[in-house]
XYZ file of C-alpha atoms in Angstrom:
429
model
C -55.170 7.081 13.555
C -57.893 9.028 14.017
C -58.546 12.646 12.617
C -57.581 14.625 15.334
C -54.044 13.325 14.852
C -53.791 13.054 11.627
C -55.196 17.159 11.441
C -51.720 17.529 12.986
C -49.708 16.082 10.359
C -48.069 18.095 7.360
C -49.644 17.945 4.051
C -46.938 16.364 2.402
C -47.435 13.585 4.843
C -51.843 13.249 4.677
C -51.218 13.242 0.972
C -48.419 10.229 1.493
C -51.068 7.691 3.031
C -53.586 8.671 0.208
C -51.745 7.764 -2.887
C -52.675 4.110 -3.985
C -49.563 1.553 -4.027
C -48.190 1.643 -6.890
C -48.710 -1.767 -9.463
C -45.925 -4.406 -9.325
C -43.327 -3.958 -12.001
C -43.989 -6.883 -14.153
C -47.784 -5.142 -15.182
C -48.821 -1.917 -16.138
C -49.663 0.998 -13.739
C -52.712 2.748 -13.071
C -51.699 5.509 -15.737
C -51.334 2.701 -18.306
C -47.191 2.821 -18.298
C -45.601 -0.386 -18.962
C -42.962 -1.931 -16.636
C -44.250 -0.758 -13.217
C -45.358 1.938 -10.555
C -42.501 4.485 -10.767
C -42.653 6.170 -14.008
C -39.392 6.972 -15.619
C -38.624 10.830 -14.034
C -38.643 9.910 -10.764
C -36.129 6.325 -10.377
C -34.620 6.121 -7.361
C -30.516 6.393 -9.031
C -31.457 9.568 -11.586
C -28.750 12.547 -11.849
C -29.160 14.223 -9.052
C -31.486 12.479 -6.374
C -30.995 9.995 -3.647
C -32.114 7.422 -1.768
C -32.135 6.975 1.996
C -29.821 4.836 1.506
C -27.058 7.383 -0.006
C -28.070 9.638 2.449
C -27.259 7.766 4.970
C -24.108 7.525 3.321
C -23.136 11.379 3.602
C -25.295 11.865 6.722
C -28.514 13.636 5.597
C -32.395 12.319 5.978
C -34.283 11.357 2.932
C -36.013 14.250 1.028
C -39.355 15.091 3.104
C -38.292 14.480 6.523
C -35.925 17.968 7.304
C -35.768 19.667 10.753
C -39.583 20.800 11.103
C -41.005 18.854 8.273
C -38.716 21.255 5.758
C -37.541 19.292 2.919
C -33.487 19.569 3.072
C -31.237 21.547 0.442
C -30.419 18.801 -2.016
C -26.124 19.085 -2.528
C -25.648 16.249 -4.532
C -24.928 17.857 -7.757
C -21.470 19.222 -9.186
C -22.916 21.708 -9.112
C -23.387 22.158 -4.838
C -23.031 25.438 -3.357
C -19.118 25.596 -1.822
C -18.522 24.207 0.979
C -21.217 22.019 1.342
C -20.582 18.084 1.980
C -21.391 17.282 -2.403
C -18.382 20.188 -2.862
C -16.518 17.941 -0.532
C -16.963 14.953 -1.373
C -15.462 16.216 -5.215
C -12.080 16.549 -3.134
C -12.099 13.719 -1.185
C -13.625 14.438 1.983
C -15.870 12.520 4.097
C -18.832 12.402 4.856
C -20.642 13.035 8.409
C -21.923 9.647 9.809
C -20.743 7.770 7.127
C -17.840 5.298 6.540
C -17.486 6.005 2.533
C -15.186 8.797 0.736
C -16.572 9.860 -1.452
C -16.656 11.565 -5.188
C -18.826 13.296 -7.608
C -22.948 12.517 -6.837
C -23.230 9.403 -5.051
C -21.856 8.107 -1.813
C -23.049 4.323 -2.102
C -20.706 2.644 0.347
C -22.943 2.635 3.224
C -25.572 0.256 1.314
C -26.843 -3.081 3.232
C -27.831 -5.543 0.227
C -30.844 -6.815 2.313
C -31.657 -3.000 2.229
C -35.078 -2.028 0.123
C -33.332 0.741 -2.163
C -30.227 -1.172 -2.232
C -29.865 -1.114 -6.459
C -27.229 -1.623 -8.296
C -27.358 -1.790 -12.022
C -26.938 -0.569 -14.798
C -29.209 2.725 -14.240
C -26.982 4.326 -11.362
C -25.069 7.508 -12.399
C -21.772 6.961 -14.091
C -20.219 9.185 -11.867
C -21.025 7.116 -8.752
C -17.777 5.309 -7.186
C -18.159 1.841 -5.569
C -16.386 1.027 -2.950
C -13.802 -2.075 -2.836
C -15.276 -5.278 -2.087
C -11.899 -6.360 0.317
C -12.114 -2.828 2.212
C -8.799 -1.831 0.916
C -10.917 1.400 -0.560
C -12.414 2.333 -3.543
C -12.874 -0.047 -6.129
C -9.603 -0.585 -8.577
C -9.981 1.331 -12.313
C -12.364 4.103 -10.777
C -10.592 7.425 -10.458
C -9.385 8.465 -6.638
C -9.048 4.424 -5.807
C -6.550 3.956 -2.825
C -3.598 2.556 -3.986
C -1.867 -0.042 -1.283
C 1.704 1.456 -0.140
C 4.671 0.298 2.491
C 5.685 3.947 4.292
C 9.392 3.729 5.714
C 9.165 3.741 9.059
C 12.328 3.608 10.801
C 16.313 3.509 9.112
C 17.198 3.771 5.482
C 14.876 6.503 3.225
C 12.626 6.746 6.824
C 9.420 8.586 5.717
C 9.387 7.562 2.112
C 7.143 5.675 0.643
C 6.889 3.382 -2.588
C 3.420 1.835 -4.118
C 3.207 -2.519 -4.697
C 2.193 -2.117 -8.285
C 2.519 -4.582 -10.872
C 2.209 -7.622 -9.036
C 4.889 -8.583 -7.288
C 7.590 -6.243 -6.034
C 10.530 -6.759 -4.227
C 12.152 -5.599 -1.462
C 15.962 -5.286 -0.443
C 19.331 -3.763 -0.610
C 20.632 -5.176 -3.969
C 20.389 -3.019 -7.177
C 17.668 -4.446 -8.980
C 15.160 -4.181 -5.821
C 11.562 -2.126 -5.987
C 12.378 -1.047 -2.893
C 15.939 -0.688 -1.942
C 16.807 0.067 1.895
C 20.389 0.001 2.912
C 20.620 -1.629 6.536
C 22.926 -4.255 7.980
C 21.245 -7.719 8.179
C 19.255 -6.885 5.282
C 19.037 -9.205 2.125
C 19.873 -7.841 -1.593
C 16.392 -10.016 -2.277
C 15.295 -9.791 1.617
C 11.277 -10.201 1.188
C 8.502 -9.776 -1.262
C 5.335 -8.305 -1.501
C 2.577 -9.824 -4.508
C -0.749 -9.658 -4.780
C -2.413 -12.631 -4.816
C -6.693 -13.215 -5.212
C -7.145 -9.272 -4.098
C -4.952 -9.847 -1.149
C -0.913 -8.576 -0.716
C 1.164 -11.179 0.696
C 4.210 -10.600 1.940
C 6.778 -13.515 1.499
C 10.583 -14.481 2.695
C 12.133 -14.199 -0.043
C 15.192 -16.832 1.861
C 17.045 -13.970 3.607
C 19.958 -14.770 6.195
C 18.060 -12.907 8.845
C 14.697 -13.445 8.443
C 11.028 -11.161 7.749
C 9.311 -10.454 10.542
C 4.974 -9.006 10.521
C 4.015 -7.350 13.626
C 6.917 -8.582 15.185
C 6.756 -12.386 14.145
C 8.858 -14.243 11.861
C 7.323 -15.328 8.944
C 7.255 -16.972 5.860
C 4.423 -16.183 3.983
C 1.425 -13.240 5.436
C -1.350 -11.821 4.134
C -1.486 -7.610 4.740
C -3.683 -5.520 6.202
C -3.777 -2.060 6.958
C -1.629 -1.060 9.641
C 1.016 -4.188 9.234
C 4.401 -3.531 10.359
C 7.007 -5.133 8.366
C 10.763 -4.835 9.940
C 13.339 -6.621 8.535
C 17.697 -6.017 8.822
C 18.426 -3.795 12.296
C 16.488 -0.892 12.438
C 14.508 -0.737 9.289
C 10.886 -0.653 9.479
C 8.173 -0.921 6.790
C 3.800 0.210 7.531
C 1.534 -1.598 5.091
C -1.004 0.876 4.114
C -3.621 2.155 1.686
C -3.479 6.139 0.003
C -5.709 7.684 -2.544
C -4.451 10.501 -4.635
C -5.300 12.710 -1.595
C -3.227 10.731 0.885
C -0.543 10.271 -1.102
C -0.015 13.811 -1.792
C -0.448 14.623 1.714
C 1.979 11.924 2.676
C 4.749 12.941 0.405
C 4.486 16.383 1.480
C 4.583 15.918 4.772
C 7.319 13.832 4.251
C 9.074 16.475 2.820
C 8.298 18.889 5.282
C 9.648 16.612 8.329
C 13.104 15.724 5.962
C 14.229 19.199 4.243
C 15.309 22.495 6.397
C 12.503 25.541 5.913
C 14.540 28.653 5.177
C 17.232 27.036 2.030
C 15.023 23.480 0.797
C 17.627 21.379 1.144
C 17.579 17.977 3.280
C 17.700 19.316 7.421
C 20.070 17.222 10.260
C 18.120 14.765 10.917
C 17.515 13.524 7.546
C 21.758 13.643 7.046
C 22.956 11.549 10.190
C 20.403 8.933 9.041
C 21.602 8.480 5.583
C 25.546 8.824 6.878
C 24.989 6.303 9.201
C 22.993 3.950 6.207
C 25.945 5.219 3.532
C 29.099 4.004 5.771
C 27.253 0.782 6.461
C 26.472 0.119 2.929
C 30.311 1.485 2.313
C 31.596 -1.283 5.019
C 29.868 -3.787 3.929
C 31.153 -4.173 0.163
C 34.226 -2.717 0.519
C 33.124 1.047 -1.155
C 34.681 4.165 -1.702
C 32.986 7.038 0.693
C 34.341 10.764 1.641
C 32.070 14.013 3.567
C 32.565 17.280 2.967
C 31.932 20.332 5.667
C 31.190 23.707 4.674
C 31.042 26.892 6.754
C 30.665 30.311 5.830
C 32.899 32.625 7.003
C 32.150 35.107 8.899
C 28.399 35.258 8.675
C 27.439 36.569 11.686
C 28.894 39.816 10.755
C 25.544 39.696 7.899
C 23.316 39.146 10.326
C 24.273 41.582 12.528
C 24.096 44.319 9.774
C 21.701 43.642 7.736
C 19.973 41.550 10.020
C 18.079 37.824 9.787
C 15.934 38.135 7.209
C 19.051 39.426 4.938
C 21.407 36.533 6.229
C 18.265 33.550 5.487
C 17.957 34.579 1.794
C 22.163 34.837 1.584
C 21.884 30.883 2.890
C 18.650 29.825 0.510
C 21.095 31.693 -3.134
C 24.392 30.185 -1.226
C 22.294 26.593 -1.164
C 20.573 27.186 -4.432
C 24.461 27.603 -5.827
C 26.105 24.686 -4.241
C 23.540 21.823 -4.932
C 23.509 22.922 -8.440
C 26.676 21.541 -8.169
C 26.584 18.305 -6.728
C 25.667 14.996 -8.132
C 22.058 13.116 -7.822
C 23.915 10.485 -5.840
C 25.133 12.747 -3.381
C 23.732 14.339 -0.677
C 23.713 17.933 0.650
C 21.715 18.834 3.958
C 22.802 21.823 5.931
C 23.856 20.719 9.216
C 23.154 24.239 11.556
C 23.532 27.500 11.173
C 25.652 28.838 8.643
C 27.755 24.806 8.470
C 26.532 22.490 5.755
C 27.472 18.346 4.615
C 27.717 16.890 1.569
C 27.959 13.160 1.565
C 29.697 11.941 -1.526
C 28.619 8.243 -2.502
C 31.631 6.223 -4.365
C 33.852 8.735 -3.948
C 37.366 8.571 -1.759
C 39.361 11.674 -0.605
C 41.260 13.253 -3.913
C 37.571 13.361 -5.991
C 35.830 14.682 -3.083
C 38.313 17.578 -3.415
C 37.639 18.553 -6.947
C 34.163 18.787 -5.846
C 35.206 20.641 -2.607
C 36.975 22.863 -4.998
C 34.097 22.996 -7.757
C 31.767 24.760 -4.408
C 34.324 27.382 -2.929
C 34.715 28.675 -6.870
C 30.821 28.625 -7.158
C 31.106 30.704 -3.831
C 33.210 33.378 -4.796
C 32.686 33.693 -8.445
C 29.859 36.143 -8.201
C 28.456 38.546 -5.202
C 25.530 37.772 -3.270
C 22.614 40.154 -3.356
C 21.392 41.179 -0.043
C 18.836 43.749 -0.541
C 20.659 46.214 -2.119
C 23.948 45.241 -1.448
C 26.182 43.066 -2.956
C 28.535 40.696 -0.705
C 31.793 38.963 -1.284
C 31.605 35.714 0.304
C 34.310 32.890 1.513
C 34.126 29.870 3.157
C 36.070 27.384 4.258
C 35.563 23.610 3.887
C 37.028 20.025 5.532
C 36.633 17.092 3.427
C 37.175 13.217 5.217
C 37.668 10.187 3.415
C 35.903 6.722 5.202
C 39.108 4.593 4.081
C 41.707 6.358 5.479
C 40.178 6.699 9.362
C 41.475 4.285 11.912
C 38.481 3.309 13.143
C 35.886 3.679 10.359
C 32.525 4.722 11.349
C 29.552 7.715 10.949
C 30.770 9.584 13.796
C 34.423 9.329 13.163
C 33.975 10.663 9.771
C 31.763 13.465 10.659
C 34.572 14.122 13.299
C 37.585 14.144 10.679
C 35.779 16.813 8.401
C 35.136 18.838 11.036
C 38.829 18.457 12.283
C 39.280 19.532 8.490
C 37.043 22.575 8.668
C 38.125 23.926 11.635
C 42.113 23.973 10.699
C 41.123 25.223 7.923
C 39.620 28.590 9.585
C 42.658 28.448 11.775
C 45.132 29.007 8.770
C 43.306 31.606 7.287
C 40.253 30.778 6.141
C 38.447 30.960 2.710
C 40.293 27.346 1.763
C 40.000 23.647 1.669
C 41.980 20.779 3.909
C 41.690 17.249 3.510
C 41.901 15.523 6.613
C 45.333 12.858 6.831
C 45.439 10.645 9.736
C 49.233 10.338 9.404
C 49.529 14.328 10.472
C 48.305 15.872 13.573
C 45.568 16.254 12.665
C 45.176 17.331 8.866
C 47.300 18.677 6.086
C 46.637 21.600 4.215
C 45.789 21.456 0.970
């Protein structure tokens, strides 16, 4: 390079050109230090410093190659400024231009084995996170590592996610299944997911109707990210990897999609899905199942007099009172407006009547506070038993409970009516 061109270079680069080459690592360096020409205080993986390889992982240039020749601001420490990529990395953010999800100081997931700066040994920072060689996420045993899950996309328990842990996870409708799904055509132990040699393998467990992966019937299939598993009449599961942030987000998304925003109880979509599954399960196994429909009397007057915010507050308190009386295996949901529904599993009409009486009791035992007012609220309830229906189905069970509910309103409200197919159409309790 000519002298004129050298004068145009930054001083730092001119000095770099005059610097003598370091001695071989096996000999002494010019300063007399044994063990190589790189001083201990300038090691490439010293805490707070990064190599060119590491800069590629987080989308930055190496030191001294910033815009205009200026040295870029270092953001790799735990004391990095808020909003920097180092701060975002501690929360699991993805750096621009990089292919690694990073935490702590370094992200070395983009290093190539042939890179001259690639180095994996004991001198690496203890906060370094290595990517799993299987490509399935962060290495096992490290903070923030990704775990394998199956997420229910359709059918019973839609939206729920189940971790694949312990080396062997069973899927089926039996009581002992790790992932229990009630659906037509699912065997008690329908399929198994095993962890073998760093891979998750889906196996059919001798099911009656077969196990399908991405539309093809399989006996054994190595799962990869995004694979769809079809079992039974309508159940679809997705195989995926999630880290802690993904898992929390998925659970939050699941809850928000299935919960009523005003009251916090399950919404109508979840209710319809669970009722279909519970009716199918009850009919298959000869189990009792009952439904209680609840409607607040004269609720429109509350909205007209005190406003909709006051009405929402009353609904929240009502839902909290009723939910406190239900069993963990029951499903309490907002059906629409001021109407709610309770699915009572393994319960016939007589026992469901006891549940309805408890609900009516917690509504009338004390007034509801709406702003500065204390309101006396009543409710009408209809009860239906799946076993008493001439043509049992989820739709017919709702129709029967609704018929009993409207009969209760017609008879003067603040009461419970049980559906009786031998009457025309109900009998007053």
